[in-house]
mmCIF file with all atom_site columns, C-alpha atoms in Angstrom:
data_model
loop_
_atom_site.group_PDB
_atom_site.id
_atom_site.type_symbol
_atom_site.label_atom_id
_atom_site.label_alt_id
_atom_site.label_comp_id
_atom_site.label_asym_id
_atom_site.label_entity_id
_atom_site.label_seq_id
_atom_site.pdbx_PDB_ins_code
_atom_site.Cartn_x
_atom_site.Cartn_y
_atom_site.Cartn_z
_atom_site.occupancy
_atom_site.B_iso_or_equiv
_atom_site.pdbx_formal_charge
_atom_site.auth_seq_id
_atom_site.auth_comp_id
_atom_site.auth_asym_id
_atom_site.auth_atom_id
_atom_site.pdbx_PDB_model_num
ATOM 1   C CA . UNK A 1 1   ? 56.759  115.077 118.390 1.00 84.00 ? 82  UNK A CA 1
ATOM 2   C CA . UNK A 1 2   ? 57.148  111.417 119.303 1.00 87.00 ? 83  UNK A CA 1
ATOM 3   C CA . UNK A 1 3   ? 56.600  110.418 115.697 1.00 87.00 ? 84  UNK A CA 1
ATOM 4   C CA . UNK A 1 4   ? 58.275  113.315 113.902 1.00 90.00 ? 85  UNK A CA 1
ATOM 5   C CA . UNK A 1 5   ? 61.576  113.418 115.825 1.00 91.00 ? 86  UNK A CA 1
ATOM 6   C CA . UNK A 1 6   ? 62.588  109.824 114.980 1.00 91.00 ? 87  UNK A CA 1
ATOM 7   C CA . UNK A 1 7   ? 61.610  110.396 111.337 1.00 92.00 ? 88  UNK A CA 1
ATOM 8   C CA . UNK A 1 8   ? 63.656  113.602 111.289 1.00 92.00 ? 89  UNK A CA 1
ATOM 9   C CA . UNK A 1 9   ? 66.738  111.824 112.650 1.00 92.00 ? 90  UNK A CA 1
ATOM 10  C CA . UNK A 1 10  ? 66.220  108.911 110.268 1.00 93.00 ? 91  UNK A CA 1
ATOM 11  C CA . UNK A 1 11  ? 66.161  111.387 107.381 1.00 93.00 ? 92  UNK A CA 1
ATOM 12  C CA . UNK A 1 12  ? 69.475  112.891 108.565 1.00 92.00 ? 93  UNK A CA 1
ATOM 13  C CA . UNK A 1 13  ? 71.068  109.450 108.937 1.00 90.00 ? 94  UNK A CA 1
ATOM 14  C CA . UNK A 1 14  ? 70.063  108.517 105.405 1.00 90.00 ? 95  UNK A CA 1
ATOM 15  C CA . UNK A 1 15  ? 71.317  111.839 104.087 1.00 89.00 ? 96  UNK A CA 1
ATOM 16  C CA . UNK A 1 16  ? 74.679  111.457 105.855 1.00 86.00 ? 97  UNK A CA 1
ATOM 17  C CA . UNK A 1 17  ? 75.168  107.896 104.574 1.00 84.00 ? 98  UNK A CA 1
ATOM 18  C CA . UNK A 1 18  ? 74.455  109.073 101.025 1.00 83.00 ? 99  UNK A CA 1
ATOM 19  C CA . UNK A 1 19  ? 77.052  111.843 101.348 1.00 83.00 ? 100 UNK A CA 1
ATOM 20  C CA . UNK A 1 20  ? 79.772  109.331 102.381 1.00 78.00 ? 101 UNK A CA 1
ATOM 21  C CA . UNK A 1 21  ? 79.371  106.264 100.171 1.00 73.00 ? 102 UNK A CA 1
ATOM 22  C CA . UNK A 1 22  ? 81.365  103.071 100.661 1.00 73.00 ? 103 UNK A CA 1
ATOM 23  C CA . UNK A 1 23  ? 84.596  103.018 98.711  1.00 73.00 ? 104 UNK A CA 1
ATOM 24  C CA . UNK A 1 24  ? 85.410  99.906  96.750  1.00 76.00 ? 105 UNK A CA 1
ATOM 25  C CA . UNK A 1 25  ? 88.912  99.501  95.401  1.00 73.00 ? 106 UNK A CA 1
ATOM 26  C CA . UNK A 1 26  ? 89.802  97.454  92.332  1.00 80.00 ? 107 UNK A CA 1
ATOM 27  C CA . UNK A 1 27  ? 92.296  94.646  92.418  1.00 82.00 ? 108 UNK A CA 1
ATOM 28  C CA . UNK A 1 28  ? 95.944  95.456  91.897  1.00 78.00 ? 109 UNK A CA 1
ATOM 29  C CA . UNK A 1 29  ? 97.675  93.139  89.426  1.00 85.00 ? 110 UNK A CA 1
ATOM 30  C CA . UNK A 1 30  ? 100.684 91.139  90.573  1.00 85.00 ? 111 UNK A CA 1
ATOM 31  C CA . UNK A 1 31  ? 103.943 92.791  89.595  1.00 85.00 ? 112 UNK A CA 1
ATOM 32  C CA . UNK A 1 32  ? 107.576 91.970  90.139  1.00 84.00 ? 113 UNK A CA 1
ATOM 33  C CA . UNK A 1 33  ? 108.963 94.586  92.512  1.00 78.00 ? 114 UNK A CA 1
ATOM 34  C CA . UNK A 1 34  ? 112.547 93.571  91.878  1.00 79.00 ? 115 UNK A CA 1
ATOM 35  C CA . UNK A 1 35  ? 115.179 92.771  94.503  1.00 76.00 ? 116 UNK A CA 1
ATOM 36  C CA . UNK A 1 36  ? 114.837 94.191  97.996  1.00 69.00 ? 117 UNK A CA 1
ATOM 37  C CA . UNK A 1 37  ? 117.358 96.879  98.919  1.00 70.00 ? 118 UNK A CA 1
ATOM 38  C CA . UNK A 1 38  ? 118.687 95.414  102.171 1.00 68.00 ? 119 UNK A CA 1
ATOM 39  C CA . UNK A 1 39  ? 120.968 98.392  102.862 1.00 70.00 ? 120 UNK A CA 1
ATOM 40  C CA . UNK A 1 40  ? 117.921 100.178 104.300 1.00 68.00 ? 121 UNK A CA 1
ATOM 41  C CA . UNK A 1 41  ? 117.544 97.416  106.871 1.00 69.00 ? 122 UNK A CA 1
ATOM 42  C CA . UNK A 1 42  ? 121.063 97.522  108.287 1.00 70.00 ? 123 UNK A CA 1
ATOM 43  C CA . UNK A 1 43  ? 120.975 97.766  112.093 1.00 73.00 ? 124 UNK A CA 1
ATOM 44  C CA . UNK A 1 44  ? 117.192 97.370  111.991 1.00 78.00 ? 125 UNK A CA 1
ATOM 45  C CA . UNK A 1 45  ? 115.755 96.067  115.279 1.00 82.00 ? 126 UNK A CA 1
ATOM 46  C CA . UNK A 1 46  ? 112.482 94.179  115.680 1.00 86.00 ? 127 UNK A CA 1
ATOM 47  C CA . UNK A 1 47  ? 111.253 93.722  119.232 1.00 88.00 ? 128 UNK A CA 1
ATOM 48  C CA . UNK A 1 48  ? 108.415 91.344  120.005 1.00 88.00 ? 129 UNK A CA 1
ATOM 49  C CA . UNK A 1 49  ? 106.253 90.211  122.863 1.00 88.00 ? 130 UNK A CA 1
ATOM 50  C CA . UNK A 1 50  ? 105.137 87.833  124.398 1.00 87.00 ? 131 UNK A CA 1
ATOM 51  C CA . UNK A 1 51  ? 108.134 85.505  124.053 1.00 85.00 ? 132 UNK A CA 1
ATOM 52  C CA . UNK A 1 52  ? 106.224 82.314  123.199 1.00 87.00 ? 133 UNK A CA 1
ATOM 53  C CA . UNK A 1 53  ? 107.502 79.420  121.113 1.00 88.00 ? 134 UNK A CA 1
ATOM 54  C CA . UNK A 1 54  ? 105.288 80.423  118.191 1.00 87.00 ? 135 UNK A CA 1
ATOM 55  C CA . UNK A 1 55  ? 106.455 84.054  118.345 1.00 87.00 ? 136 UNK A CA 1
ATOM 56  C CA . UNK A 1 56  ? 110.108 82.944  118.404 1.00 87.00 ? 137 UNK A CA 1
ATOM 57  C CA . UNK A 1 57  ? 109.520 80.669  115.421 1.00 88.00 ? 138 UNK A CA 1
ATOM 58  C CA . UNK A 1 58  ? 107.811 83.436  113.412 1.00 86.00 ? 139 UNK A CA 1
ATOM 59  C CA . UNK A 1 59  ? 110.506 86.005  114.231 1.00 85.00 ? 140 UNK A CA 1
ATOM 60  C CA . UNK A 1 60  ? 113.291 83.543  113.371 1.00 84.00 ? 141 UNK A CA 1
ATOM 61  C CA . UNK A 1 61  ? 111.655 82.925  110.010 1.00 83.00 ? 142 UNK A CA 1
ATOM 62  C CA . UNK A 1 62  ? 111.289 86.666  109.384 1.00 80.00 ? 143 UNK A CA 1
ATOM 63  C CA . UNK A 1 63  ? 114.871 87.429  110.395 1.00 78.00 ? 144 UNK A CA 1
ATOM 64  C CA . UNK A 1 64  ? 116.806 84.666  108.660 1.00 77.00 ? 145 UNK A CA 1
ATOM 65  C CA . UNK A 1 65  ? 114.738 83.261  105.793 1.00 72.00 ? 146 UNK A CA 1
ATOM 66  C CA . UNK A 1 66  ? 114.294 86.592  104.005 1.00 65.00 ? 147 UNK A CA 1
ATOM 67  C CA . UNK A 1 67  ? 117.609 88.355  104.664 1.00 68.00 ? 148 UNK A CA 1
ATOM 68  C CA . UNK A 1 68  ? 121.206 87.210  104.266 1.00 65.00 ? 149 UNK A CA 1
ATOM 69  C CA . UNK A 1 69  ? 122.604 88.731  107.448 1.00 68.00 ? 150 UNK A CA 1
ATOM 70  C CA . UNK A 1 70  ? 119.375 88.494  109.377 1.00 63.00 ? 151 UNK A CA 1
ATOM 71  C CA . UNK A 1 71  ? 117.614 91.227  111.257 1.00 75.00 ? 152 UNK A CA 1
ATOM 72  C CA . UNK A 1 72  ? 118.208 91.944  114.915 1.00 81.00 ? 153 UNK A CA 1
ATOM 73  C CA . UNK A 1 73  ? 115.312 90.567  116.949 1.00 84.00 ? 154 UNK A CA 1
ATOM 74  C CA . UNK A 1 74  ? 114.789 91.139  120.657 1.00 86.00 ? 155 UNK A CA 1
ATOM 75  C CA . UNK A 1 75  ? 112.147 89.591  122.851 1.00 88.00 ? 156 UNK A CA 1
ATOM 76  C CA . UNK A 1 76  ? 110.415 91.415  125.693 1.00 89.00 ? 157 UNK A CA 1
ATOM 77  C CA . UNK A 1 77  ? 108.373 89.985  128.525 1.00 88.00 ? 158 UNK A CA 1
ATOM 78  C CA . UNK A 1 78  ? 105.560 92.546  128.361 1.00 86.00 ? 159 UNK A CA 1
ATOM 79  C CA . UNK A 1 79  ? 104.111 95.304  126.210 1.00 86.00 ? 160 UNK A CA 1
ATOM 80  C CA . UNK A 1 80  ? 105.335 97.872  128.743 1.00 86.00 ? 161 UNK A CA 1
ATOM 81  C CA . UNK A 1 81  ? 108.948 96.749  128.305 1.00 87.00 ? 162 UNK A CA 1
ATOM 82  C CA . UNK A 1 82  ? 108.493 96.877  124.538 1.00 84.00 ? 163 UNK A CA 1
ATOM 83  C CA . UNK A 1 83  ? 107.135 100.436 124.716 1.00 84.00 ? 164 UNK A CA 1
ATOM 84  C CA . UNK A 1 84  ? 110.035 101.535 126.933 1.00 84.00 ? 165 UNK A CA 1
ATOM 85  C CA . UNK A 1 85  ? 112.552 100.031 124.517 1.00 82.00 ? 166 UNK A CA 1
ATOM 86  C CA . UNK A 1 86  ? 110.804 101.751 121.623 1.00 80.00 ? 167 UNK A CA 1
ATOM 87  C CA . UNK A 1 87  ? 111.096 105.109 123.380 1.00 80.00 ? 168 UNK A CA 1
ATOM 88  C CA . UNK A 1 88  ? 114.802 104.606 124.129 1.00 80.00 ? 169 UNK A CA 1
ATOM 89  C CA . UNK A 1 89  ? 115.887 103.229 120.767 1.00 74.00 ? 170 UNK A CA 1
ATOM 90  C CA . UNK A 1 90  ? 116.264 105.214 117.568 1.00 65.00 ? 171 UNK A CA 1
ATOM 91  C CA . UNK A 1 91  ? 113.764 105.289 114.741 1.00 72.00 ? 172 UNK A CA 1
ATOM 92  C CA . UNK A 1 92  ? 114.958 101.958 113.297 1.00 78.00 ? 173 UNK A CA 1
ATOM 93  C CA . UNK A 1 93  ? 113.003 100.031 115.974 1.00 83.00 ? 174 UNK A CA 1
ATOM 94  C CA . UNK A 1 94  ? 109.678 98.308  115.293 1.00 85.00 ? 175 UNK A CA 1
ATOM 95  C CA . UNK A 1 95  ? 107.693 96.407  117.889 1.00 87.00 ? 176 UNK A CA 1
ATOM 96  C CA . UNK A 1 96  ? 105.464 93.415  117.189 1.00 89.00 ? 177 UNK A CA 1
ATOM 97  C CA . UNK A 1 97  ? 102.819 92.447  119.730 1.00 89.00 ? 178 UNK A CA 1
ATOM 98  C CA . UNK A 1 98  ? 101.346 89.002  119.091 1.00 89.00 ? 179 UNK A CA 1
ATOM 99  C CA . UNK A 1 99  ? 97.711  89.030  120.222 1.00 86.00 ? 180 UNK A CA 1
ATOM 100 C CA . UNK A 1 100 ? 97.114  85.344  119.455 1.00 81.00 ? 181 UNK A CA 1
ATOM 101 C CA . UNK A 1 101 ? 98.374  82.790  116.952 1.00 76.00 ? 182 UNK A CA 1
ATOM 102 C CA . UNK A 1 102 ? 96.780  84.612  114.004 1.00 79.00 ? 183 UNK A CA 1
ATOM 103 C CA . UNK A 1 103 ? 96.876  88.331  114.802 1.00 84.00 ? 184 UNK A CA 1
ATOM 104 C CA . UNK A 1 104 ? 99.442  90.934  115.769 1.00 86.00 ? 185 UNK A CA 1
ATOM 105 C CA . UNK A 1 105 ? 99.987  94.674  116.042 1.00 85.00 ? 186 UNK A CA 1
ATOM 106 C CA . UNK A 1 106 ? 102.964 96.632  114.763 1.00 83.00 ? 187 UNK A CA 1
ATOM 107 C CA . UNK A 1 107 ? 104.202 99.353  117.096 1.00 81.00 ? 188 UNK A CA 1
ATOM 108 C CA . UNK A 1 108 ? 106.308 102.136 115.704 1.00 78.00 ? 189 UNK A CA 1
ATOM 109 C CA . UNK A 1 109 ? 108.048 104.815 117.739 1.00 69.00 ? 190 UNK A CA 1
ATOM 110 C CA . UNK A 1 110 ? 105.047 107.151 117.639 1.00 65.00 ? 191 UNK A CA 1
ATOM 111 C CA . UNK A 1 111 ? 102.081 105.080 116.526 1.00 56.00 ? 192 UNK A CA 1
ATOM 112 C CA . UNK A 1 112 ? 100.309 101.721 116.413 1.00 55.00 ? 193 UNK A CA 1
ATOM 113 C CA . UNK A 1 113 ? 99.473  100.066 113.108 1.00 51.00 ? 194 UNK A CA 1
ATOM 114 C CA . UNK A 1 114 ? 96.515  97.739  113.095 1.00 52.00 ? 195 UNK A CA 1
ATOM 115 C CA . UNK A 1 115 ? 96.384  94.702  110.873 1.00 49.00 ? 196 UNK A CA 1
ATOM 116 C CA . UNK A 1 116 ? 94.431  95.364  107.702 1.00 51.00 ? 197 UNK A CA 1
ATOM 117 C CA . UNK A 1 117 ? 90.943  93.951  107.953 1.00 52.00 ? 198 UNK A CA 1
ATOM 118 C CA . UNK A 1 118 ? 88.325  94.947  105.398 1.00 50.00 ? 199 UNK A CA 1
ATOM 119 C CA . UNK A 1 119 ? 85.456  96.742  107.054 1.00 50.00 ? 200 UNK A CA 1
ATOM 120 C CA . UNK A 1 120 ? 82.321  97.955  105.321 1.00 50.00 ? 201 UNK A CA 1
ATOM 121 C CA . UNK A 1 121 ? 81.671  101.109 107.278 1.00 47.00 ? 202 UNK A CA 1
ATOM 122 C CA . UNK A 1 122 ? 81.995  102.630 110.696 1.00 43.00 ? 203 UNK A CA 1
#
């Protein structure tokens, strides 16, 4: 039993990994998507936390460099305040939580979107 049980489980692990192979996606060619329809972004609010100098600089660049009228940005002192504001505001609110200088999380009204990092397998 001490020898056969580990071999049995190893067999099942190999079988399960063969049933769910890794998916590899091909490259998508660069295409011109045309002009951005900014009417969708009217009264759009982006809240962010923590209110650091780098976060302010990034949000200013997002709000004013890409859009004529600019987006509405609001800073919050903590993630809890951001979550409360997200619950109170309508569906045109998106939260941005800066984890460090290179990573962030997007928080929508009902979910959290992780940054896209390629991972081989779970």
